XYZ file of C-alpha atoms in Angstrom:
667
model
C 0.000 0.000 0.000
C 1.248 3.487 -0.892
C 2.157 5.599 2.104
C -0.708 8.072 2.490
C 0.330 9.183 5.967
C 1.364 12.677 4.838
C -0.729 15.774 4.298
C 0.643 16.257 0.800
C -0.286 12.748 -0.335
C -3.771 13.022 1.175
C -4.499 16.409 -0.423
C -3.126 15.205 -3.749
C -5.515 12.232 -3.631
C -8.441 14.507 -2.766
C -7.750 16.717 -5.791
C -7.905 13.628 -8.029
C -11.070 12.393 -6.323
C -12.590 15.836 -6.969
C -12.108 15.140 -10.690
C -13.924 11.826 -10.295
C -16.700 13.649 -8.429
C -17.061 16.098 -11.304
C -17.317 13.187 -13.752
C -19.993 11.642 -11.533
C -22.007 14.876 -11.403
C -21.740 15.126 -15.190
C -23.315 11.648 -15.517
C -20.042 9.983 -16.542
C -20.352 7.252 -13.945
C -18.183 4.663 -15.674
C -15.432 7.235 -16.302
C -15.528 8.190 -12.616
C -15.188 4.565 -11.545
C -12.352 3.948 -14.006
C -10.477 6.949 -12.606
C -10.811 5.639 -9.053
C -10.164 1.916 -9.569
C -6.345 2.046 -10.087
C -5.849 3.150 -6.465
C -8.659 1.084 -4.981
C -7.250 -0.473 -1.834
C -4.239 1.878 -1.851
C -5.831 5.229 -1.112
C -8.427 5.980 1.570
C -10.509 8.351 -0.570
C -10.142 6.413 -3.817
C -11.389 3.300 -2.029
C -14.331 5.158 -0.491
C -15.208 6.608 -3.900
C -15.412 3.159 -5.510
C -17.443 1.872 -2.554
C -19.900 4.769 -2.897
C -20.484 4.042 -6.593
C -21.082 0.365 -5.821
C -23.457 1.349 -3.019
C -25.439 3.510 -5.437
C -25.761 0.554 -7.800
C -26.817 -1.783 -4.976
C -29.496 0.596 -3.684
C -30.857 1.002 -7.193
C -31.021 -2.718 -7.977
C -31.414 -4.474 -4.613
C -29.692 -7.366 -6.393
C -28.125 -9.759 -3.820
C -24.800 -9.867 -5.690
C -24.657 -6.055 -5.936
C -25.512 -5.814 -2.238
C -22.724 -8.205 -1.298
C -20.210 -6.340 -3.467
C -21.200 -2.987 -1.960
C -21.051 -4.266 1.623
C -17.620 -5.796 1.035
C -16.346 -2.604 -0.633
C -17.585 -0.425 2.224
C -16.039 -2.753 4.792
C -12.765 -2.645 2.844
C -12.859 1.159 2.680
C -13.450 1.331 6.438
C -10.557 -1.083 6.948
C -8.246 1.091 4.813
C -9.313 4.160 6.809
C -8.610 2.303 10.072
C -4.963 1.908 9.072
C -4.596 5.695 9.148
C -6.570 6.304 12.357
C -4.707 7.341 15.451
C -3.865 4.290 17.515
C -5.020 4.713 21.098
C -2.639 3.711 23.860
C -3.989 0.867 25.946
C -4.342 1.678 29.628
C -6.785 1.098 32.433
C -8.136 4.635 32.112
C -8.547 4.397 28.341
C -10.366 1.076 28.742
C -12.717 2.581 31.332
C -13.290 5.615 29.114
C -14.046 3.367 26.148
C -16.540 1.363 28.199
C -18.241 4.586 29.340
C -18.444 5.818 25.745
C -19.995 2.517 24.682
C -22.715 2.857 27.322
C -23.488 6.552 26.764
C -22.964 6.608 23.013
C -20.696 9.650 23.268
C -17.038 10.509 22.786
C -14.885 13.215 24.269
C -14.057 15.649 21.429
C -10.637 16.210 22.967
C -9.554 12.848 21.624
C -8.934 14.619 18.299
C -6.298 16.884 19.845
C -2.879 16.201 18.390
C -4.192 14.234 15.415
C -2.643 14.824 12.015
C -4.768 15.878 9.044
C -4.670 12.298 7.739
C -5.830 10.871 11.064
C -8.767 13.274 11.230
C -9.874 12.354 7.708
C -9.511 8.688 8.604
C -12.022 9.158 11.442
C -14.495 10.712 9.013
C -14.068 8.153 6.229
C -14.224 5.227 8.654
C -17.468 6.512 10.168
C -19.113 7.220 6.801
C -18.264 3.817 5.331
C -19.149 1.902 8.497
C -22.595 3.524 8.725
C -23.379 2.759 5.081
C -22.095 -0.798 5.496
C -24.348 -1.319 8.533
C -27.404 0.044 6.700
C -26.882 -2.272 3.719
C -26.177 -5.244 5.979
C -29.453 -4.719 7.857
C -31.334 -4.503 4.556
C -29.710 -7.574 3.040
C -29.293 -9.835 6.081
C -31.817 -9.089 8.815
C -31.540 -11.105 12.009
C -31.277 -10.266 15.689
C -27.497 -10.738 15.771
C -26.908 -8.328 12.892
C -29.446 -5.895 14.329
C -27.528 -5.638 17.598
C -24.071 -5.706 15.995
C -24.755 -3.139 13.278
C -26.804 -0.984 15.630
C -23.850 -0.725 18.024
C -21.508 0.094 15.140
C -23.785 2.849 13.851
C -24.076 4.319 17.320
C -20.292 4.384 17.659
C -19.894 6.071 14.272
C -22.484 8.724 15.043
C -20.665 9.377 18.323
C -17.487 9.978 16.310
C -19.276 12.453 14.017
C -20.716 14.289 17.021
C -17.323 14.443 18.715
C -15.698 15.812 15.559
C -18.449 18.418 15.239
C -17.987 19.570 18.825
C -14.218 19.637 18.294
C -14.596 21.959 15.285
C -17.164 24.075 17.104
C -14.816 24.538 20.048
C -11.912 25.571 17.810
C -14.041 28.180 16.027
C -15.422 29.571 19.285
C -11.978 29.865 20.876
C -9.742 30.694 17.901
C -12.006 31.710 15.033
C -11.493 30.688 11.404
C -7.752 31.229 11.811
C -7.633 28.318 14.242
C -8.391 25.807 11.495
C -4.919 26.005 9.965
C -3.236 25.544 13.327
C -5.095 22.279 13.818
C -4.606 20.985 10.237
C -8.281 21.361 9.354
C -9.392 21.834 5.744
C -12.683 22.415 3.931
C -12.981 18.729 3.002
C -12.986 17.598 6.628
C -15.328 20.347 7.848
C -17.811 19.894 4.984
C -17.848 16.144 5.692
C -18.466 16.493 9.416
C -21.045 19.255 9.024
C -22.879 17.406 6.223
C -23.082 14.153 8.181
C -24.180 15.916 11.377
C -26.808 17.844 9.427
C -28.069 14.805 7.545
C -28.497 12.806 10.760
C -30.445 15.669 12.367
C -32.597 16.030 9.246
C -33.498 12.319 9.182
C -34.415 12.369 12.872
C -36.546 15.504 12.396
C -38.997 13.511 10.272
C -39.741 11.113 13.135
C -42.709 11.601 15.494
C -42.003 14.000 18.425
C -42.047 11.220 21.033
C -39.386 9.274 19.135
C -37.266 12.401 18.663
C -37.294 12.993 22.434
C -35.913 9.485 23.005
C -33.023 10.160 20.603
C -32.387 13.570 22.200
C -32.071 11.881 25.604
C -29.021 9.984 24.299
C -27.410 13.047 22.769
C -28.830 13.234 19.229
C -30.478 16.271 17.658
C -33.714 16.084 15.698
C -34.276 19.783 15.053
C -35.081 20.785 11.448
C -33.596 24.296 11.716
C -30.296 22.996 13.061
C -30.201 20.317 10.359
C -30.859 22.721 7.481
C -28.401 25.283 8.859
C -25.627 22.683 8.922
C -26.391 21.382 5.456
C -26.615 24.946 4.123
C -23.216 25.710 5.662
C -21.655 22.653 4.010
C -23.305 23.519 0.665
C -22.552 27.257 0.934
C -26.246 28.144 0.738
C -27.931 31.033 2.592
C -30.186 30.023 5.463
C -32.799 31.902 7.467
C -34.075 30.200 10.641
C -37.782 29.460 10.788
C -40.422 31.153 12.921
C -39.821 28.454 15.557
C -36.436 30.035 16.251
C -37.223 33.725 15.857
C -40.341 33.554 18.046
C -38.826 31.409 20.799
C -36.047 32.855 22.938
C -35.545 29.462 24.622
C -34.880 27.639 21.359
C -31.579 25.759 21.312
C -30.727 26.876 17.781
C -27.083 27.807 17.346
C -25.508 28.880 14.079
C -23.096 26.376 12.595
C -19.462 27.379 12.418
C -18.206 28.333 8.919
C -15.919 26.198 6.780
C -12.292 27.320 6.219
C -11.788 30.291 3.895
C -8.518 28.984 2.488
C -9.254 26.081 0.162
C -6.907 23.202 -0.598
C -8.984 21.952 -3.552
C -11.315 23.255 -6.260
C -14.700 21.952 -5.065
C -15.063 24.065 -1.918
C -15.198 20.831 0.043
C -15.327 17.262 -1.211
C -18.822 16.822 0.217
C -20.158 20.266 -0.706
C -21.894 18.944 -3.837
C -23.480 16.091 -1.868
C -24.785 18.614 0.690
C -26.251 20.620 -2.172
C -27.927 17.533 -3.628
C -29.455 16.757 -0.222
C -30.873 20.285 -0.003
C -32.195 20.162 -3.567
C -33.857 16.834 -2.821
C -35.342 18.302 0.371
C -36.865 21.398 -1.245
C -37.908 19.764 -4.533
C -38.619 16.082 -3.829
C -39.457 15.837 -0.122
C -41.476 19.059 -0.212
C -43.720 17.479 -2.843
C -44.257 14.438 -0.608
C -44.759 16.217 2.723
C -46.094 19.661 3.725
C -42.764 21.135 4.843
C -42.928 24.457 6.740
C -39.490 25.558 5.562
C -39.681 24.672 1.873
C -37.900 27.286 -0.241
C -38.636 26.344 -3.834
C -37.479 29.693 -5.311
C -34.041 29.281 -3.691
C -33.809 25.642 -4.792
C -34.805 26.642 -8.329
C -32.103 29.316 -8.481
C -29.448 26.937 -7.139
C -30.532 24.210 -9.528
C -30.260 26.635 -12.457
C -26.724 27.516 -11.337
C -25.762 23.830 -11.184
C -27.232 23.197 -14.636
C -25.343 26.178 -16.062
C -22.117 24.414 -15.029
C -23.233 20.877 -15.918
C -25.755 21.139 -18.737
C -25.763 17.416 -19.533
C -25.978 16.232 -15.943
C -28.425 13.380 -15.521
C -28.846 14.136 -11.806
C -29.600 17.853 -12.061
C -31.835 17.511 -15.115
C -33.802 14.783 -13.355
C -34.275 17.203 -10.451
C -35.489 19.859 -12.882
C -38.014 17.379 -14.285
C -39.177 16.653 -10.739
C -39.553 20.380 -10.119
C -41.800 20.633 -13.181
C -43.933 17.872 -11.671
C -44.124 19.841 -8.426
C -45.250 22.909 -10.366
C -48.049 20.875 -12.024
C -46.530 20.824 -15.515
C -46.684 17.080 -16.343
C -46.313 17.547 -20.094
C -43.108 19.582 -19.711
C -41.836 17.168 -17.063
C -42.419 14.212 -19.388
C -40.408 15.940 -22.131
C -37.584 16.647 -19.693
C -37.523 13.031 -18.508
C -37.302 11.905 -22.134
C -34.247 14.118 -22.586
C -32.744 12.850 -19.326
C -33.214 9.206 -20.329
C -31.376 9.892 -23.589
C -28.399 11.127 -21.550
C -27.990 8.115 -19.279
C -27.950 4.435 -20.083
C -24.733 3.430 -18.265
C -26.601 2.960 -15.002
C -29.788 1.265 -16.137
C -31.335 1.676 -12.688
C -31.202 5.479 -12.919
C -32.888 5.212 -16.303
C -35.575 3.108 -14.645
C -36.110 5.720 -11.911
C -36.798 8.348 -14.574
C -39.014 5.959 -16.516
C -41.156 5.506 -13.392
C -41.639 9.252 -12.932
C -42.264 9.720 -16.640
C -45.017 7.105 -16.354
C -46.655 9.136 -13.576
C -46.498 12.243 -15.784
C -48.224 10.303 -18.562
C -50.886 9.017 -16.198
C -51.474 12.573 -14.981
C -52.228 13.456 -18.620
C -54.479 10.371 -19.007
C -52.032 8.934 -21.562
C -52.745 5.404 -20.402
C -51.237 3.475 -23.306
C -47.892 5.288 -23.200
C -47.743 4.860 -19.419
C -48.538 1.158 -19.730
C -45.610 0.593 -22.089
C -43.217 2.242 -19.658
C -44.375 0.118 -16.724
C -44.047 -3.018 -18.853
C -40.399 -2.089 -19.447
C -39.906 -1.599 -15.708
C -41.544 -4.938 -14.929
C -39.276 -6.745 -17.401
C -36.004 -4.962 -16.576
C -36.097 -3.516 -13.062
C -35.758 -5.459 -9.827
C -36.941 -2.688 -7.529
C -40.620 -3.694 -7.100
C -42.066 -5.933 -9.773
C -45.359 -6.182 -7.858
C -45.887 -2.405 -7.977
C -44.816 -2.203 -11.628
C -47.180 -5.001 -12.635
C -50.107 -3.558 -10.725
C -49.564 -0.058 -12.129
C -49.328 -1.467 -15.646
C -52.534 -3.414 -15.065
C -54.390 -0.305 -13.840
C -53.359 1.705 -16.899
C -54.511 -1.093 -19.212
C -57.748 -1.368 -17.233
C -58.310 2.355 -17.790
C -58.170 1.734 -21.546
C -60.193 -1.482 -21.676
C -61.774 -2.715 -18.406
C -62.690 -6.098 -19.864
C -59.200 -6.989 -21.113
C -58.394 -10.577 -20.056
C -54.694 -9.696 -19.872
C -55.469 -7.398 -16.938
C -56.984 -10.282 -14.965
C -53.928 -12.421 -15.697
C -51.623 -9.677 -14.459
C -53.666 -9.132 -11.292
C -53.451 -12.850 -10.528
C -49.634 -12.652 -10.707
C -49.195 -9.816 -8.221
C -49.506 -11.611 -4.822
C -46.710 -13.941 -5.925
C -44.437 -11.007 -6.769
C -44.523 -9.499 -3.267
C -41.226 -9.826 -1.427
C -39.632 -8.845 1.849
C -36.810 -6.368 2.441
C -35.046 -6.465 5.807
C -37.543 -9.134 6.794
C -40.526 -6.824 6.250
C -43.046 -6.743 3.420
C -42.869 -3.387 1.661
C -46.121 -1.554 2.613
C -46.853 -0.459 -0.952
C -46.403 -4.020 -2.247
C -48.756 -5.247 0.465
C -51.269 -2.612 -0.658
C -51.183 -3.549 -4.361
C -51.423 -7.229 -3.422
C -54.618 -6.507 -1.483
C -56.022 -4.483 -4.364
C -55.272 -7.226 -6.893
C -57.039 -9.786 -4.698
C -59.992 -7.410 -4.403
C -60.063 -7.095 -8.190
C -60.331 -10.859 -8.607
C -62.837 -11.225 -5.752
C -65.126 -8.650 -7.379
C -65.209 -10.453 -10.702
C -62.335 -8.570 -12.338
C -63.529 -5.116 -11.363
C -62.100 -2.076 -9.553
C -63.244 1.532 -9.569
C -60.666 4.193 -10.554
C -57.605 2.045 -9.668
C -55.255 4.233 -11.740
C -56.368 7.427 -9.979
C -55.950 5.649 -6.649
C -52.328 4.800 -7.486
C -51.740 8.298 -8.806
C -52.892 9.737 -5.496
C -50.302 7.823 -3.471
C -47.542 9.015 -5.787
C -48.818 12.623 -5.821
C -49.902 12.381 -9.432
C -53.362 13.879 -8.938
C -51.869 17.181 -7.731
C -49.678 17.515 -10.841
C -52.653 17.402 -13.207
C -53.543 20.418 -15.335
C -56.822 22.253 -14.710
C -58.384 20.750 -17.830
C -57.485 17.220 -16.716
C -58.779 17.871 -13.192
C -62.119 18.934 -14.683
C -62.246 15.636 -16.594
C -61.610 13.740 -13.331
C -64.407 15.671 -11.595
C -66.804 14.842 -14.441
C -65.849 11.150 -14.361
C -66.270 10.950 -10.584
C -69.611 12.765 -10.709
C -70.871 10.363 -13.379
C -69.641 7.384 -11.325
C -71.455 8.637 -8.206
C -74.688 9.021 -10.174
C -74.283 5.509 -11.532
C -73.726 4.176 -8.013
C -76.819 6.000 -6.734
C -78.908 4.649 -9.602
C -77.620 1.140 -9.008
C -78.541 1.324 -5.322
C -81.988 2.767 -6.051
C -82.712 0.008 -8.565
C -81.476 -2.673 -6.159
C -83.616 -1.352 -3.305
C -86.661 -1.180 -5.561
C -86.197 -4.777 -6.695
C -85.736 -6.403 -3.297
C -87.694 -3.829 -1.266
C -85.050 -3.490 1.446
C -82.261 -1.026 2.073
C -79.428 -3.445 1.252
C -76.444 -2.385 -0.865
C -76.065 -3.922 -4.344
C -72.753 -5.565 -3.438
C -70.514 -5.957 -0.406
C -67.960 -3.244 -1.195
C -70.496 -0.718 -2.497
C -69.524 1.986 -0.006
C -65.828 1.372 -0.646
C -66.560 2.533 -4.202
C -68.690 5.455 -3.031
C -66.007 6.688 -0.646
C -63.186 6.274 -3.170
C -65.132 8.271 -5.746
C -65.847 11.002 -3.198
C -62.177 11.028 -2.208
C -60.890 11.395 -5.772
C -63.437 14.095 -6.642
C -62.652 15.973 -3.433
C -58.919 16.015 -4.254
C -59.578 17.195 -7.818
C -61.947 19.944 -6.634
C -59.467 21.115 -4.026
C -56.731 21.331 -6.652
C -59.043 23.386 -8.875
C -59.762 25.754 -5.994
C -56.286 25.992 -4.454
C -53.563 24.046 -6.315
C -50.858 22.377 -4.247
C -48.284 24.025 -6.523
C -49.227 27.391 -4.966
C -48.402 26.166 -1.453
C -44.637 26.091 -2.010
C -44.172 29.839 -1.474
C -42.620 31.371 1.637
C -44.573 30.910 4.850
C -45.486 34.636 5.091
C -46.999 34.568 1.622
C -48.948 31.425 2.503
C -50.476 33.285 5.457
C -51.523 36.166 3.185
C -53.012 33.846 0.579
C -54.867 31.904 3.286
C -56.339 35.121 4.680
C -57.456 36.115 1.190
C -59.274 32.810 0.668
C -60.775 32.843 4.153
C -62.148 36.366 3.655
C -63.568 35.465 0.253
C -65.343 32.409 1.697
C -66.797 34.498 4.537
C -67.910 37.230 2.095
C -65.698 39.818 3.791
C -63.560 42.512 2.180
C -60.271 41.112 0.926
C -57.019 41.944 2.754
C -54.124 43.160 0.643
C -53.140 40.205 -1.575
C -49.528 39.125 -1.994
C -50.009 38.933 -5.777
C -52.656 38.210 -8.375
C -52.417 34.453 -7.697
C -53.702 34.948 -4.143
C -57.046 36.343 -5.311
C -59.508 33.465 -5.447
C -62.235 33.527 -8.072
C -65.847 32.610 -7.340
C -65.282 29.316 -9.170
C -62.269 28.589 -6.921
C -64.366 29.093 -3.810
C -67.188 26.932 -5.147
C -64.693 24.151 -5.896
C -63.303 24.316 -2.360
C -66.767 24.238 -0.799
C -67.695 21.213 -2.914
C -64.420 19.550 -1.917
C -65.133 20.090 1.787
C -68.617 18.654 1.338
C -67.225 15.556 -0.402
C -64.645 14.948 2.327
C -67.337 15.254 5.002
C -69.583 12.886 3.095
C -66.722 10.391 2.891
C -66.262 10.551 6.678
C -69.990 9.996 7.274
C -70.023 6.919 4.979
C -66.665 5.542 6.191
C -68.149 3.244 8.837
C -69.702 1.250 5.969
C -66.326 0.620 4.283
C -65.496 -3.086 4.132
C -61.907 -3.245 2.789
C -60.352 0.121 1.904
C -60.128 1.632 5.383
C -57.211 3.860 4.382
C -59.681 6.344 2.875
C -60.946 7.567 6.246
C -57.585 8.544 7.694
C -56.186 9.866 4.421
C -59.445 11.714 3.754
C -59.238 13.508 7.078
C -55.614 14.379 6.427
C -56.451 15.837 3.009
C -59.366 17.813 4.436
C -56.952 19.156 7.047
C -54.597 20.177 4.242
C -57.444 22.120 2.607
C -58.260 23.914 5.853
C -54.572 24.659 6.332
C -54.385 26.431 2.977
C -57.380 28.667 3.605
C -56.264 29.732 7.079
C -58.720 27.635 9.140
C -56.040 26.469 11.553
C -58.287 25.075 14.312
C -60.235 22.982 11.821
C -56.986 21.804 10.230
C -55.620 20.663 13.589
C -58.813 18.737 14.317
C -58.527 16.839 11.024
C -54.808 16.092 11.429
C -55.433 14.824 14.965
C -58.233 12.611 13.664
C -55.984 11.255 10.904
C -53.423 10.266 13.541
C -56.105 8.773 15.802
C -57.576 6.069 13.549
C -59.805 8.593 11.764
C -61.769 9.935 14.732
C -61.494 12.939 16.992
C -63.107 13.957 20.291
C -66.853 13.521 20.332
C -66.988 11.286 17.259
C -66.245 7.838 18.682
C -69.891 6.972 19.266
C -70.944 7.594 15.658
C -67.730 6.466 13.977
C -65.596 3.664 15.449
C -62.591 4.601 13.314
C -60.261 2.033 11.808
C -58.247 -0.632 13.585
C -55.655 -1.007 10.860
C -55.225 0.730 7.508
C -52.899 0.340 4.557
C -49.936 2.738 4.368
C -50.689 4.138 7.824
C -47.013 4.790 8.602
C -46.731 6.934 5.479
C -49.608 9.036 6.754
C -48.056 9.466 10.201
C -44.986 11.101 8.626
C -47.195 13.421 6.573
C -49.258 14.390 9.626
C -46.128 15.097 11.665
C -44.892 17.535 9.032
C -48.357 18.995 8.483
C -48.613 19.846 12.182
C -45.173 21.486 12.023
C -46.361 23.592 9.103
C -49.556 24.411 10.975
C -47.529 25.708 13.919
C -45.345 27.750 11.594
C -48.385 29.326 9.920
C -49.995 30.106 13.277
C -46.848 31.686 14.710
C -46.259 33.701 11.541
C -49.882 34.844 11.483
C -49.548 36.236 15.007
C -46.758 38.638 14.051
C -48.254 39.810 10.754
């Protein structure tokens, strides 16, 4: 092995790895790997780079061989890093200290004192690779022994990251930026520590409050402001703390220390680009999945444009732009962008498949069922991610074209056998599509609006154009009339108030749910809720005043002025959601509609400034679909599909509700 135990050799390697990183960001994945492979096993950062690329492939494919290769590569990279870590002297006191650290999950930051630059980087690389190795091991080989072993390893690595963060924080507080040079600290080390500390805090912030408190008791941080501040520091983005910080003098928020001004490389920090990708994913992707109070789409858009100006043919950044077009409810433009992205990247087939999936959703949102079906057939034949979901989605698109197609029934019959387990657990979405396929067969090869149902869970309904939403409303209205007529005819024939078939009210509630979503999007599109929190308050006040027939407050812009048609759509949406809740006790199979319906009604109230009503609906969604005073008339649901997904959404919705309330008080 080449001697890397000098600063010059380490920094020289980092400069070369920066070139590989640039190739990676420009979609030249094979070129990046070829640049790194010659020093695989000889250089700490070259070895980690190869391991990261193999990890990306493994996560995309979930192929057992790819998983094994990635786990072995990460373990090897951690082993290489261990060679360069500072060797602790064995003594009674050090053994006692190590035992105490194992119990508390903490490390004294002073242990970094006297370390060389190489030794500090070795701590970072070892922790990064060990955490990723543990995550993949738990996914690929779940058993109680691995759970305990890998859990302890992850805890130790996080303790190292925390200790390094506190070490850097102490240096900045006592010596300022100038102190970095004296302690052999560069932008690559600081960006790595700050990014990892921020990412951990961000992940924890999505957990329910009770779980976050447990993690905070053992020294972790689950605060969103702290997480975003750290990631913004590593990415060199501006950051403004939320209303939770500015309105609370007791908040524990503390600005992150800056990275070194004097750079040893050209990237501004080897992990700066990864920090930026995390932030882009947060503001563009996660914000479209959850109602985030601190979403800043205009900033993300500007930063994404800057990245694309530097890397015009980048698969990653162009895919993010396509996702942003989805978020802005431009499915046709997003589809065209995905087509261009797919043409750029075929080296990593799995990334091509990821874009093909999203492009299929864009096509479904335009009611282009045949084109969507072809894409999902390709995914079913080529991708190993979730063949059950691909098959079911393909079947629903074909069913939308020709309900009586015998091929659809054959596909539905296949789906239960395609369901698999990851980390010993059945994927919730696969369990859902398996239930729906069995329902299809049980009902004599029939489902109502299965494609719209799938679109809802993947946020496809909210990316529809106004014209398409009107079509959905018309279809749902016609379906409800048909259901009413069918019930009236059945009652007249048998002279008793019995439903025509067992799952009749499942169909009624689903139709109400889909129409309510479409009407809400016509009245107040989700794409308008990604503005700054102050503007959301102003828009909400405008809608609330219009509904109450009061004089309008000063609007933030022309988009905040609701038309009479908008208000009528919202009122109809509220009525449909309430009707769904009243009928929900008659649901036989699809119990998810009650809790998701209450959540979506809460989202509507949130947009129009009815905060108390929004809180009531979110609380009901988290409490099996019922709230105080309703238990006698509605027993709620014991168990519903995709309930954990909803809990995450409700957690973030309540955070946004608090942010809107606090902001409203000071405006």
